[in-house]
XYZ file of C-alpha atoms in Angstrom:
122
model
C -181.547 -77.733 -59.585
C -183.108 -74.794 -57.789
C -184.453 -71.587 -59.287
C -182.681 -68.397 -58.282
C -184.114 -64.909 -58.658
C -181.881 -61.874 -58.321
C -182.979 -58.333 -57.613
C -181.536 -55.023 -56.503
C -179.484 -53.973 -59.490
C -179.609 -50.534 -61.017
C -177.628 -47.425 -61.760
C -175.659 -45.608 -59.104
C -173.028 -42.894 -58.995
C -169.430 -43.706 -58.049
C -169.118 -44.015 -54.316
C -172.705 -45.147 -53.940
C -174.158 -48.387 -52.612
C -176.465 -51.149 -53.774
C -177.680 -54.369 -52.220
C -178.338 -57.363 -54.410
C -180.626 -60.176 -53.316
C -180.810 -63.749 -54.533
C -183.830 -65.771 -53.495
C -183.874 -69.534 -53.905
C -187.185 -71.116 -54.871
C -187.019 -73.794 -52.219
C -185.054 -75.086 -49.295
C -182.817 -77.937 -50.254
C -180.036 -79.743 -48.465
C -178.238 -80.076 -51.790
C -177.187 -76.404 -51.714
C -174.146 -75.940 -49.535
C -172.539 -72.974 -51.244
C -173.789 -69.857 -52.977
C -171.930 -67.139 -54.725
C -172.106 -63.984 -56.759
C -170.401 -63.735 -60.113
C -170.174 -60.767 -62.433
C -169.464 -60.269 -66.101
C -168.547 -56.908 -67.522
C -168.834 -56.062 -71.197
C -166.143 -57.921 -73.108
C -164.848 -59.588 -69.963
C -164.917 -63.090 -68.565
C -167.285 -63.976 -65.782
C -165.553 -63.729 -62.415
C -166.398 -64.903 -58.918
C -166.986 -61.924 -56.651
C -168.022 -63.524 -53.364
C -169.185 -66.824 -51.887
C -170.747 -68.113 -48.723
C -171.305 -71.598 -47.328
C -174.624 -72.729 -45.948
C -173.405 -74.743 -43.021
C -170.605 -72.856 -41.362
C -171.377 -69.501 -42.891
C -167.832 -69.107 -44.179
C -167.403 -66.277 -46.637
C -164.851 -64.878 -49.005
C -164.700 -62.016 -51.473
C -162.426 -61.270 -54.396
C -159.464 -58.994 -53.793
C -160.917 -56.448 -56.209
C -163.918 -55.871 -53.925
C -162.436 -56.599 -50.513
C -163.374 -53.981 -47.974
C -166.253 -52.770 -50.156
C -168.504 -55.796 -50.752
C -170.030 -58.097 -48.157
C -171.920 -61.339 -48.728
C -174.468 -62.591 -46.219
C -177.442 -64.939 -46.009
C -180.825 -65.273 -44.381
C -181.598 -68.970 -44.165
C -185.172 -68.349 -43.065
C -185.800 -66.501 -46.318
C -183.611 -68.733 -48.506
C -181.895 -65.543 -49.604
C -178.302 -64.454 -50.118
C -177.301 -60.809 -50.250
C -174.411 -58.865 -51.717
C -173.942 -55.482 -50.085
C -171.873 -53.292 -52.376
C -170.422 -50.068 -50.989
C -168.086 -47.449 -52.443
C -168.941 -48.613 -55.937
C -166.569 -47.835 -58.780
C -167.177 -47.614 -62.537
C -165.197 -50.835 -62.951
C -167.849 -52.623 -60.877
C -170.257 -52.161 -63.774
C -171.389 -55.617 -64.869
C -174.218 -58.095 -64.920
C -174.230 -59.840 -61.554
C -175.286 -63.479 -61.358
C -176.215 -65.586 -58.376
C -175.065 -69.209 -58.289
C -175.892 -72.145 -56.027
C -174.057 -75.449 -55.807
C -173.692 -78.559 -53.708
C -170.198 -77.529 -52.639
C -167.615 -74.817 -53.105
C -165.835 -77.050 -55.591
C -168.985 -77.148 -57.740
C -169.712 -73.424 -57.513
C -170.113 -72.074 -61.017
C -169.838 -75.537 -62.501
C -172.072 -77.513 -64.821
C -174.188 -78.949 -62.035
C -174.803 -75.601 -60.344
C -177.828 -73.326 -60.683
C -177.742 -69.795 -62.083
C -180.000 -66.807 -61.728
C -180.992 -64.658 -64.666
C -178.601 -61.833 -63.770
C -179.117 -58.251 -62.699
C -177.400 -55.221 -64.232
C -175.310 -52.930 -62.065
C -174.115 -49.705 -63.657
C -171.810 -47.296 -61.864
C -171.594 -44.013 -63.674
C -171.676 -40.293 -63.040
């Protein structure tokens, strides 16, 4: 497994923006997919966005489509989640995840970061 360190969370007003970063501790060919999950208070953890390492394919959940963008910088072993037009319902702990494939994303063999809190409130 690889260590993942998230950063960039915080408190922002509705309509504001934040960029989350997830840095992997090392380069490894075993990571072919990375994603961002979130878990709000009293809610189940949900997949927000994912990106593949090889082809750079991406996808985001319908709830954040048009507002969130996932990207990666392979030279820095880092994945980003740009969050725009934030809403109070985006408030959650955001977790980075890395896996050997999209099928394994979020699974038992995947690696998790420690999480970073995002709070959207006026």
